[in-house]
Structures are given as structure tokens and as C-alpha cells.
Amino acid sequence: DPSADQAQALNYVENASDASDHPAYSEGERCDNCMFWQAESQGCQLFPQNSVEPGGWCQSWTAQS
Ligand code: SF4
């Protein structure tokens, strides 16, 4: 599954606190406050084939504008 591989490459974790040792992670960053979050489908624009946990995180996290 290529999109699962991509999630792995971006260090996706289902629980944002598990990313606390990642240099790109800052406290409070979660999928559901990321600009790529899709509220209606509970998914991520970067991984459209996968469901993403609202409290997850990956290194592509970007603040909503
Ligand atoms: Fe979550 Fe954003 Fe990463 Fe998608 S890009 S997995 S919504 S942190």
C-alpha cells in the first residue's frame, strides 16, 4: 500500500505524544489541528487511502491558516 508507506516515511504515529522525541514535533500539534486534516472523512489529504487518528501526528504537520 503506497500511501501506508508514505505515512511511515513521514513518521506518522496514532498518538501525538509518541512523537515527543521527534525534532519536528511541538506540544499541541495533532492531526485535527493540521491544515491537511479532513474533518468530514476523519482523514488526511496526504494519505487519502487511510484513516488518520484525530490525535495523531506526522512530520508534515502544518498549522491551519
Ligand atoms: Fe496528521 Fe497533518 Fe500529518 Fe496528515 S499531514 S497525518 S493530518 S499531522
XYZ file of N, CA and C and ligand atoms in Angstrom:
203
model
N 0.858 -1.201 0.000
C 0.000 0.000 0.000
C 0.887 1.240 0.000
N 0.985 1.926 -1.108
C 1.917 3.059 -1.200
C 1.608 4.178 -0.212
N 0.331 4.432 0.073
C 0.076 5.551 0.982
C 0.445 5.189 2.420
N 0.328 3.905 2.782
C 0.796 3.491 4.104
C 2.310 3.644 4.195
N 3.005 3.320 3.103
C 4.456 3.523 3.084
C 4.790 4.996 3.265
N 3.984 5.848 2.646
C 4.250 7.284 2.762
C 4.040 7.757 4.198
N 2.971 7.238 4.828
C 2.722 7.594 6.224
C 3.905 7.191 7.092
N 4.436 6.002 6.802
C 5.591 5.525 7.564
C 6.805 6.428 7.325
N 6.983 6.838 6.078
C 8.114 7.707 5.751
C 8.012 9.048 6.464
N 6.779 9.476 6.730
C 6.586 10.762 7.406
C 6.465 10.597 8.917
N 6.806 9.391 9.394
C 6.813 9.130 10.835
C 5.457 9.360 11.483
N 4.392 8.963 10.772
C 3.056 9.079 11.351
C 2.943 8.203 12.600
N 2.342 8.761 13.627
C 2.004 7.995 14.837
C 0.536 8.234 15.163
N -0.118 7.213 15.710
C -1.547 7.326 16.024
C -1.783 8.192 17.247
N -0.750 8.369 18.041
C -0.856 9.120 19.270
C 0.252 10.179 19.265
N -0.133 11.460 19.182
C 0.866 12.516 19.005
C 1.944 12.486 20.092
N 1.584 12.051 21.306
C 2.584 12.051 22.372
C 3.731 11.082 22.070
N 3.467 10.087 21.198
C 4.529 9.166 20.803
C 5.570 9.836 19.903
N 5.277 11.047 19.448
C 6.218 11.781 18.588
C 7.085 12.741 19.390
N 6.957 12.707 20.714
C 7.628 13.725 21.528
C 9.143 13.721 21.362
N 9.724 12.598 20.893
C 11.177 12.567 20.684
C 11.577 12.973 19.269
N 10.568 13.327 18.428
C 10.881 13.748 17.057
C 11.240 15.232 17.052
N 12.353 15.605 16.407
C 12.786 17.007 16.446
C 11.767 17.988 15.854
N 10.906 17.512 14.957
C 9.940 18.424 14.323
C 8.660 18.599 15.142
N 8.532 17.818 16.203
C 7.271 17.843 16.969
C 7.283 18.930 18.032
N 6.181 19.674 18.105
C 5.981 20.606 19.215
C 4.682 20.243 19.916
N 4.657 20.407 21.214
C 3.491 20.027 22.000
C 2.239 20.742 21.486
N 1.156 20.017 21.429
C -0.115 20.593 20.979
C -0.422 20.328 19.518
N 0.581 19.870 18.751
C 0.342 19.548 17.344
C -0.384 18.212 17.242
N -1.494 18.196 16.540
C -2.310 16.990 16.361
C -2.885 17.011 14.954
N -3.250 15.832 14.454
C -3.869 15.786 13.128
C -5.088 16.715 13.032
N -5.897 16.742 14.084
C -7.129 17.526 13.944
C -6.919 19.033 14.084
N -5.670 19.489 14.272
C -5.428 20.924 14.129
C -4.367 21.203 13.054
N -4.232 20.266 12.134
C -3.294 20.381 11.000
C -4.069 20.826 9.762
N -3.412 21.592 8.907
C -4.132 22.081 7.722
C -4.485 20.966 6.737
N -3.873 19.796 6.845
C -4.188 18.697 5.932
C -5.299 17.789 6.454
N -5.781 18.075 7.657
C -6.855 17.280 8.274
C -8.155 17.467 7.499
N -8.879 16.361 7.322
C -10.169 16.372 6.645
C -11.228 15.995 7.674
N -11.887 16.980 8.216
C -12.821 16.734 9.313
C -13.937 15.772 8.900
N -14.456 15.935 7.707
C -15.615 15.129 7.308
C -15.280 13.651 7.200
N -14.131 13.326 6.653
C -13.783 11.915 6.457
C -12.855 11.389 7.544
N -12.488 12.233 8.528
C -11.520 11.845 9.562
C -10.257 11.311 8.894
N -9.775 12.049 7.916
C -8.604 11.595 7.188
C -7.633 12.728 6.954
N -6.628 12.426 6.141
C -5.568 13.376 5.847
C -5.462 13.524 4.337
N -5.319 14.747 3.880
C -5.182 14.974 2.439
C -3.942 14.290 1.864
N -2.932 14.067 2.682
C -1.706 13.452 2.185
C -1.817 11.942 2.070
N -2.739 11.344 2.844
C -2.918 9.895 2.826
C -4.387 9.572 2.592
N -4.927 9.919 1.445
C -6.377 9.788 1.236
C -6.892 8.361 1.332
N -6.021 7.364 1.190
C -6.465 5.971 1.250
C -6.562 5.451 2.680
N -6.063 6.213 3.638
C -6.000 5.715 5.013
C -6.847 6.583 5.927
N -7.334 5.990 7.001
C -7.924 6.816 8.046
C -6.797 7.256 8.974
N -6.977 8.416 9.559
C -5.950 9.029 10.399
C -6.603 9.357 11.737
N -5.882 9.108 12.804
C -6.431 9.407 14.126
C -6.447 10.920 14.368
N -7.553 11.449 14.923
C -7.601 12.892 15.219
C -6.438 13.335 16.104
N -6.020 12.446 17.017
C -4.928 12.778 17.935
C -3.579 12.294 17.464
N -3.468 11.974 16.175
C -2.193 11.516 15.622
C -1.287 12.677 15.243
N -0.186 12.331 14.603
C 0.787 13.358 14.198
C 1.717 12.760 13.155
N 2.223 13.603 12.247
C 3.343 13.217 11.390
C 4.190 14.450 11.141
N 5.369 14.228 10.538
C 6.313 15.352 10.402
C 5.888 16.370 9.360
N 4.799 16.104 8.631
C 4.271 17.112 7.703
C 3.239 18.019 8.364
N 3.090 17.895 9.681
C 2.122 18.739 10.390
C 2.361 20.205 10.031
N 1.271 20.901 9.677
C 1.335 22.325 9.318
C 0.145 23.016 9.959
N 0.385 24.153 10.561
C -0.690 24.883 11.229
C -1.793 25.261 10.251
N -3.017 25.202 10.721
C -4.148 25.681 9.914
C -4.025 27.192 9.782
N -4.395 27.719 8.621
C -4.286 29.174 8.422
C -5.564 29.867 8.854
Fe -1.890 14.274 10.550
Fe -1.335 16.541 9.301
Fe 0.365 14.510 9.191
Fe -1.924 14.390 7.908
S -0.234 15.827 7.493
S -1.030 12.754 9.148
S -3.305 15.457 9.282
S -0.200 15.678 11.025
